[in-house]
Amino acid sequence: MEPDSRILSVKASWTLPSDWSAYPRRGVVVLATATAVLNGAVTADGQYLTPRTAVAVVSGAALLAGPRLPWFAAPLTAVVATGLWGWPMLSLLLVALFDLAACRRIAMAVGSCAVVLAVNSVAPETISLWRPQQYGPVLFMLLAVVGGLWMGNRRRLVRALNAQVEHLRIERELREETARVAERSRIAAEMHDVLAHRLSLIALHTGVLSTRASTLPPPVAERLTLLRTASTEALADLRDVLGALHERGHTTADSPPSPVLRDVHELVEQAREAGQQVELQVSGGAEQAPASHRLALYRLVQEGLTNARKHAAGAPVRIRLDYGGPATVVEIINGAGERAGHGTPSGFGLVGLAERVRTLGGDLHAGPHGVGSWRLAARIPRPAPTAQNGSRP
């Protein structure tokens, strides 16, 4: 499997909503606010309608508002509340410190702790942060800052992974589309070669017959001239429309041979000369299949042999071709072999072949076959024969 495919496969496990902590955080803020109100009432002899209760509610509301207020609003109210009324408001300060650390505002978090501890050092003993445990509040503040740093880093990691997965998904779709377009261009170029060859033969033979027009009946000579003109114009139109699809100057040693109705037997012989164990079984004659089917089978066999060399070196390959019947069928099966140590599979050759077979109205199947084997098979139905009537009414 490709590296980008492995990353795509874990997308579900890493993907989290951007506001995944919104609902738990709201619950924590409401709980911290309620705790501050209750603690404030305890230190005020059970009275709830006091300034500290109002400040606790305002601070909790600022924490709940979050991004709808300036970023410093919630920490400022929590610092004021905790500095003036001490430990009863500590829960609100811890939430504010957690948020600051998660947003990488470490200096602001440390400064808030220092201000609160300095202001509260002169507070009455009943609400002082320094009693009864002198360093207890400091430890809680430190834990809140460390927890915020961890959570912030985790959020940023999840966002980065999601962005990477999305980038890989888009890149893979573009590469697949590029492979499909390239295969369509290859099909058009191959058909250009085949049709140009046949049209040129028609033009050549009609031209030869036109030189003997004096010995032919006038209607036949006239039809020959018309046929020669039509074939020449068709050949010119074909070159204009499809000739630009040939990629001139880009042929390399790894480029496949000219696809003009090449025989599959040549591919098999070349593979055997390269050391592959290939068994070929052919049913029917190649001339029974349309030219587009023969071109498709050539590309399928070529891709199957190439994949076997890349991913199952030394494995035997069995090829079955069936030109007869209502459909043209090809099946390529290779066993398990030693994986080649060079080359990285692109995975897009099959995408182009699937586009080619789909264009011809067929089906392509590629996947594991038994234990350690791989099967590439395609079935391309024959076009319905066109009814021809040689007589005129």
Coordinates of C-alpha atoms in Angstrom, one line a residue:
M1 CA 0.0 0.0 0.0
E2 CA 1.3 3.5 -0.8
P3 CA 2.4 5.8 2.1
D4 CA -0.3 8.3 1.3
S5 CA -2.9 5.5 1.4
R6 CA -1.7 4.5 4.9
I7 CA -2.2 8.1 6.1
L8 CA -5.6 8.2 4.5
S9 CA -6.6 5.0 6.2
V10 CA -6.1 6.6 9.7
K11 CA -8.1 9.7 8.8
A12 CA -11.1 8.5 10.8
S13 CA -9.1 7.8 13.9
W14 CA -7.5 11.3 13.9
T15 CA -10.2 13.4 12.6
L16 CA -12.0 15.4 15.3
P17 CA -14.2 18.4 15.0
S18 CA -12.4 21.7 15.4
D19 CA -14.5 22.5 18.5
W20 CA -14.3 19.0 19.9
S21 CA -13.8 20.3 23.5
A22 CA -16.6 22.9 23.4
Y23 CA -19.2 20.9 25.3
P24 CA -16.8 19.4 27.9
R25 CA -15.3 22.9 28.5
R26 CA -18.7 24.5 29.0
G27 CA -19.5 21.9 31.6
V28 CA -16.2 22.6 33.3
V29 CA -16.8 26.4 33.3
V30 CA -20.3 26.0 34.7
L31 CA -19.0 23.7 37.4
A32 CA -16.1 26.1 38.2
T33 CA -18.6 29.0 38.4
A34 CA -20.9 27.2 40.7
T35 CA -18.0 26.1 42.9
A36 CA -16.8 29.7 43.1
V37 CA -20.3 31.0 44.0
L38 CA -20.7 28.3 46.7
N39 CA -17.3 28.9 48.2
G40 CA -17.9 32.6 48.1
A41 CA -21.2 32.2 50.0
V42 CA -19.4 30.0 52.6
T43 CA -16.8 32.7 53.3
A44 CA -19.6 35.4 53.4
D45 CA -21.6 33.6 56.1
G46 CA -24.0 32.0 53.7
Q47 CA -24.9 35.1 51.8
Y48 CA -25.2 34.7 48.0
L49 CA -26.1 38.3 47.0
T50 CA -22.6 39.7 47.4
P51 CA -20.1 41.4 45.1
R52 CA -18.0 38.3 45.0
T53 CA -20.9 36.3 43.7
A54 CA -21.5 38.8 40.9
V55 CA -17.8 38.8 40.0
A56 CA -17.8 35.0 39.9
V57 CA -20.8 35.0 37.6
V58 CA -19.3 37.7 35.3
S59 CA -16.0 35.8 35.2
G60 CA -17.8 32.5 34.3
A61 CA -19.8 34.3 31.6
A62 CA -16.6 35.7 30.1
L63 CA -15.0 32.2 30.1
L64 CA -18.2 30.8 28.4
A65 CA -18.2 33.6 25.8
G66 CA -14.7 32.7 24.6
P67 CA -13.8 34.0 21.2
R68 CA -16.8 36.4 21.2
L69 CA -14.8 38.7 23.6
P70 CA -11.2 39.9 23.4
W71 CA -8.8 37.2 24.4
F72 CA -7.7 39.0 27.6
A73 CA -11.2 39.6 29.0
A74 CA -11.8 36.2 30.6
P75 CA -8.3 35.9 32.2
L76 CA -8.5 39.5 33.5
T77 CA -11.8 38.9 35.3
A78 CA -10.6 35.6 36.7
V79 CA -7.3 37.3 37.9
V80 CA -9.3 40.2 39.5
A81 CA -11.8 37.8 41.2
T82 CA -9.0 35.4 42.6
G83 CA -6.8 38.3 43.6
L84 CA -9.5 40.0 45.6
W85 CA -11.4 36.9 47.1
G86 CA -8.7 34.3 47.1
W87 CA -9.2 30.5 47.1
P88 CA -13.0 30.6 46.6
M89 CA -12.4 31.9 43.0
L90 CA -9.4 29.6 42.3
S91 CA -11.4 27.3 40.1
L92 CA -12.2 30.1 37.6
L93 CA -8.5 31.1 37.5
L94 CA -7.4 27.5 36.7
V95 CA -9.8 27.4 33.7
A96 CA -8.4 30.8 32.5
L97 CA -4.8 29.6 32.9
F98 CA -5.6 26.4 31.0
D99 CA -7.0 28.4 28.1
L100 CA -4.0 30.7 28.0
A101 CA -1.5 27.9 28.0
A102 CA -3.5 26.0 25.3
C103 CA -3.2 29.2 23.1
R104 CA 0.6 29.4 23.8
R105 CA 0.2 32.6 25.9
I106 CA 2.7 31.3 28.5
A107 CA 3.9 34.7 29.5
M108 CA 0.4 35.9 30.1
A109 CA -0.4 32.8 32.2
V110 CA 2.8 33.1 34.3
G111 CA 2.1 36.8 34.8
S112 CA -1.4 36.1 35.9
C113 CA -0.2 33.6 38.5
A114 CA 2.3 36.1 39.8
V115 CA -0.2 38.9 40.1
V116 CA -2.8 36.8 41.9
L117 CA -0.2 35.5 44.4
A118 CA 1.2 39.0 45.0
V119 CA -2.2 40.6 45.5
N120 CA -3.6 37.8 47.6
S121 CA -0.6 37.8 49.9
V122 CA -2.2 40.6 51.9
A123 CA -5.7 39.0 51.9
P124 CA -7.4 37.9 55.1
E125 CA -6.4 34.5 56.3
T126 CA -9.9 33.0 55.6
I127 CA -9.5 33.6 51.8
S128 CA -5.8 33.6 51.4
L129 CA -4.2 31.3 48.8
W130 CA -1.2 30.7 51.1
R131 CA -3.2 28.9 53.8
P132 CA -3.7 26.3 55.0
Q133 CA -1.3 24.8 52.4
Q134 CA 1.3 27.3 51.5
Y135 CA 2.2 25.9 48.1
G136 CA -1.0 24.1 47.2
P137 CA -2.5 26.8 44.9
V138 CA 0.8 27.2 43.2
L139 CA 0.8 23.5 42.3
F140 CA -2.7 23.6 41.0
M141 CA -1.8 26.6 38.8
L142 CA 1.3 24.8 37.5
L143 CA -0.8 21.7 36.6
A144 CA -3.4 23.9 34.8
V145 CA -0.6 25.5 32.7
V146 CA 1.0 22.2 31.9
G147 CA -2.3 20.6 31.0
G148 CA -3.1 23.6 28.8
L149 CA 0.2 23.2 27.0
W150 CA -0.4 19.5 26.3
M151 CA -4.0 20.1 25.1
G152 CA -3.0 22.9 22.8
N153 CA -0.2 20.9 21.3
R154 CA -2.5 18.0 20.7
R155 CA -5.1 20.2 19.0
R156 CA -2.5 21.7 16.7
L157 CA -1.2 18.2 15.9
V158 CA -4.7 17.0 15.0
R159 CA -5.3 20.0 12.8
A160 CA -2.0 19.5 11.1
L161 CA -2.8 15.8 10.5
N162 CA -6.2 16.6 9.1
A163 CA -4.7 19.2 6.8
Q164 CA -2.1 16.7 5.6
V165 CA -4.8 14.0 5.0
E166 CA -6.9 16.5 3.1
H167 CA -3.9 17.5 1.0
L168 CA -3.1 13.9 0.2
R169 CA -6.7 13.2 -0.7
I170 CA -6.8 16.1 -3.2
E171 CA -3.4 15.1 -4.6
R172 CA -4.5 11.5 -5.1
E173 CA -7.7 12.6 -6.8
L174 CA -5.7 14.9 -9.1
R175 CA -3.3 12.1 -9.9
E176 CA -6.1 9.7 -10.7
E177 CA -7.7 12.2 -13.0
T178 CA -4.4 12.8 -14.7
A179 CA -4.0 9.1 -15.2
R180 CA -7.5 8.9 -16.8
V181 CA -6.9 11.8 -19.1
A182 CA -3.5 10.4 -20.1
E183 CA -5.2 7.1 -20.9
R184 CA -7.9 8.8 -23.0
S185 CA -5.2 10.6 -24.9
R186 CA -3.4 7.3 -25.4
I187 CA -6.5 5.7 -26.8
A188 CA -7.2 8.5 -29.2
A189 CA -3.6 8.4 -30.4
E190 CA -3.7 4.7 -30.9
M191 CA -7.0 4.9 -32.8
H192 CA -5.4 7.7 -34.9
D193 CA -2.6 5.4 -35.9
V194 CA -4.9 2.5 -36.7
L195 CA -7.5 4.6 -38.6
A196 CA -4.9 6.6 -40.4
H197 CA -3.2 3.4 -41.7
R198 CA -6.5 2.0 -43.0
L199 CA -7.7 5.2 -44.5
S200 CA -4.4 5.7 -46.3
L201 CA -4.8 2.2 -47.7
I202 CA -8.2 3.0 -49.0
A203 CA -7.0 6.2 -50.6
L204 CA -4.0 4.4 -52.1
H205 CA -6.1 1.6 -53.7
T206 CA -8.8 4.0 -55.0
G207 CA -6.1 6.2 -56.5
V208 CA -4.6 3.2 -58.3
L209 CA -8.1 2.3 -59.6
S210 CA -8.7 5.9 -60.7
T211 CA -5.8 5.8 -63.1
R212 CA -7.8 3.2 -65.0
A213 CA -11.0 5.1 -65.0
S214 CA -11.1 5.1 -68.8
T215 CA -11.6 1.3 -68.7
L216 CA -14.4 1.4 -66.1
P217 CA -18.0 2.3 -66.5
P218 CA -18.6 6.0 -65.8
P219 CA -20.7 5.5 -62.7
V220 CA -18.0 3.3 -61.2
A221 CA -15.3 5.8 -62.1
E222 CA -17.3 8.5 -60.5
R223 CA -17.8 6.5 -57.3
L224 CA -14.1 5.7 -57.2
T225 CA -13.2 9.4 -57.4
L226 CA -15.7 10.3 -54.7
L227 CA -14.4 7.5 -52.5
R228 CA -10.8 8.6 -53.0
T229 CA -11.7 12.2 -52.2
A230 CA -13.7 11.3 -49.1
S231 CA -10.9 9.0 -47.7
T232 CA -8.3 11.7 -48.3
E233 CA -10.4 14.4 -46.6
A234 CA -11.2 12.0 -43.7
L235 CA -7.5 11.3 -43.3
A236 CA -6.7 15.0 -43.1
D237 CA -9.5 15.6 -40.6
L238 CA -8.3 12.8 -38.5
R239 CA -4.8 14.2 -38.4
D240 CA -6.1 17.7 -37.5
V241 CA -8.3 16.4 -34.7
L242 CA -6.1 13.7 -33.1
G243 CA -2.6 14.3 -34.5
A244 CA -1.8 16.8 -31.7
L245 CA -2.2 14.0 -29.1
H246 CA 1.1 12.4 -30.1
E247 CA 3.8 13.5 -27.6
R248 CA 6.7 14.2 -29.9
G249 CA 10.1 14.2 -28.4
H250 CA 9.1 12.4 -25.2
T251 CA 9.8 8.8 -26.2
T252 CA 12.3 7.0 -23.9
A253 CA 13.7 3.5 -23.6
D254 CA 10.9 2.7 -21.2
S255 CA 8.2 3.8 -23.6
P256 CA 6.0 1.0 -24.8
P257 CA 6.3 -0.1 -28.5
S258 CA 4.1 1.3 -31.1
P259 CA 0.6 0.2 -30.3
V260 CA -0.6 -0.2 -33.9
L261 CA -2.1 -3.7 -33.6
R262 CA 1.0 -5.2 -32.1
D263 CA 0.7 -8.9 -31.2
V264 CA 0.5 -9.9 -27.6
H265 CA 2.9 -12.8 -28.4
E266 CA 5.7 -10.2 -28.8
L267 CA 5.1 -9.0 -25.3
V268 CA 5.2 -12.6 -24.0
E269 CA 8.4 -13.4 -25.9
Q270 CA 10.1 -10.2 -24.5
A271 CA 9.0 -11.1 -21.0
R272 CA 10.4 -14.7 -21.4
E273 CA 13.7 -13.3 -22.7
A274 CA 13.8 -11.1 -19.5
G275 CA 13.5 -14.2 -17.4
Q276 CA 9.8 -14.2 -16.6
Q277 CA 7.9 -17.5 -16.5
V278 CA 4.9 -16.8 -18.7
E279 CA 2.2 -19.2 -19.8
L280 CA -0.1 -18.0 -22.6
Q281 CA -3.4 -19.5 -23.6
V282 CA -5.3 -18.0 -26.6
S283 CA -8.8 -18.9 -27.7
G284 CA -10.0 -17.6 -31.1
G285 CA -8.2 -15.4 -33.6
A286 CA -7.1 -11.9 -32.9
E287 CA -8.7 -10.8 -36.2
Q288 CA -12.1 -11.7 -34.7
A289 CA -11.9 -8.8 -32.2
P290 CA -12.2 -5.1 -33.1
A291 CA -9.0 -3.0 -33.2
S292 CA -9.9 -1.1 -30.1
H293 CA -10.2 -4.4 -28.2
R294 CA -6.9 -5.7 -29.4
L295 CA -5.2 -2.4 -28.3
A296 CA -6.8 -2.7 -24.9
L297 CA -5.7 -6.3 -24.5
Y298 CA -2.2 -5.3 -25.5
R299 CA -2.1 -2.6 -22.8
L300 CA -3.6 -5.0 -20.2
V301 CA -1.1 -7.7 -20.8
Q302 CA 1.7 -5.1 -20.8
E303 CA 0.6 -3.7 -17.4
G304 CA 0.0 -7.2 -16.0
L305 CA 3.5 -8.3 -16.9
T306 CA 5.1 -5.1 -15.6
N307 CA 3.3 -5.3 -12.3
A308 CA 4.4 -8.9 -11.9
R309 CA 8.0 -8.0 -12.5
K310 CA 7.7 -5.1 -9.9
H311 CA 5.8 -6.8 -7.1
A312 CA 6.3 -10.5 -7.6
A313 CA 9.7 -11.1 -9.0
G314 CA 10.3 -14.7 -10.1
A315 CA 6.6 -15.6 -9.9
P316 CA 5.0 -17.5 -12.8
V317 CA 2.4 -15.6 -14.8
R318 CA -0.5 -17.2 -16.5
I319 CA -2.3 -15.3 -19.3
R320 CA -5.6 -16.3 -20.8
L321 CA -7.0 -14.5 -23.9
D322 CA -10.3 -15.2 -25.5
Y323 CA -11.1 -13.4 -28.8
G324 CA -14.2 -15.4 -29.6
G325 CA -17.6 -15.3 -28.1
P326 CA -19.8 -12.3 -27.4
A327 CA -17.0 -10.5 -25.5
T328 CA -13.2 -10.2 -25.5
V329 CA -11.7 -11.5 -22.3
V330 CA -8.3 -11.3 -20.8
E331 CA -7.1 -12.8 -17.5
I332 CA -3.6 -12.4 -16.0
I333 CA -2.7 -14.3 -12.8
N334 CA 0.7 -14.2 -11.1
G335 CA 1.7 -16.2 -8.1
A336 CA 3.6 -15.0 -5.0
G337 CA 7.2 -14.1 -5.6
E338 CA 10.0 -12.1 -4.2
R339 CA 9.1 -8.4 -4.0
A340 CA 11.3 -6.3 -6.1
G341 CA 13.7 -4.1 -4.1
H342 CA 13.5 -1.1 -6.5
G343 CA 10.8 1.1 -7.7
T344 CA 7.8 2.5 -5.9
P345 CA 4.4 1.5 -7.0
S346 CA 2.4 4.4 -8.3
G347 CA -1.0 2.6 -8.4
F348 CA -2.2 4.7 -11.3
G349 CA -1.6 2.3 -14.2
L350 CA -4.7 0.4 -13.3
V351 CA -6.6 3.7 -13.1
G352 CA -5.8 4.4 -16.7
L353 CA -6.6 0.8 -17.8
A354 CA -9.9 1.0 -15.9
E355 CA -10.7 4.2 -17.8
R356 CA -9.9 2.5 -21.1
V357 CA -12.0 -0.6 -20.4
R358 CA -14.9 1.5 -19.1
T359 CA -14.7 3.6 -22.3
L360 CA -15.2 0.4 -24.3
G361 CA -18.2 -0.6 -22.1
G362 CA -16.3 -3.3 -20.3
D363 CA -15.4 -4.2 -16.7
L364 CA -12.0 -4.4 -15.1
H365 CA -11.2 -6.4 -11.9
A366 CA -7.9 -6.3 -10.1
G367 CA -7.1 -7.8 -6.7
P368 CA -5.8 -10.7 -4.7
H369 CA -6.5 -14.2 -6.0
G370 CA -6.0 -17.0 -3.6
V371 CA -3.0 -17.1 -1.3
G372 CA -0.3 -14.6 -2.4
S373 CA -1.6 -14.4 -6.0
W374 CA -2.8 -11.4 -7.9
R375 CA -5.4 -11.4 -10.7
L376 CA -6.1 -8.8 -13.4
A377 CA -9.1 -9.5 -15.6
A378 CA -11.2 -7.6 -18.0
R379 CA -14.2 -8.4 -20.1
I380 CA -15.1 -6.1 -23.0
P381 CA -18.4 -6.8 -24.8
R382 CA -18.5 -6.8 -28.6
P383 CA -20.4 -3.9 -30.2
A384 CA -23.7 -4.9 -31.7
P385 CA -23.4 -5.6 -35.4
T386 CA -24.7 -3.0 -37.7
A387 CA -27.4 -4.1 -40.0
Q388 CA -26.4 -3.7 -43.6
N389 CA -28.5 -3.8 -46.7
G390 CA -26.7 -3.9 -50.0
S391 CA -29.9 -3.3 -52.1
R392 CA -31.8 -0.1 -52.6
P393 CA -35.5 0.0 -52.4

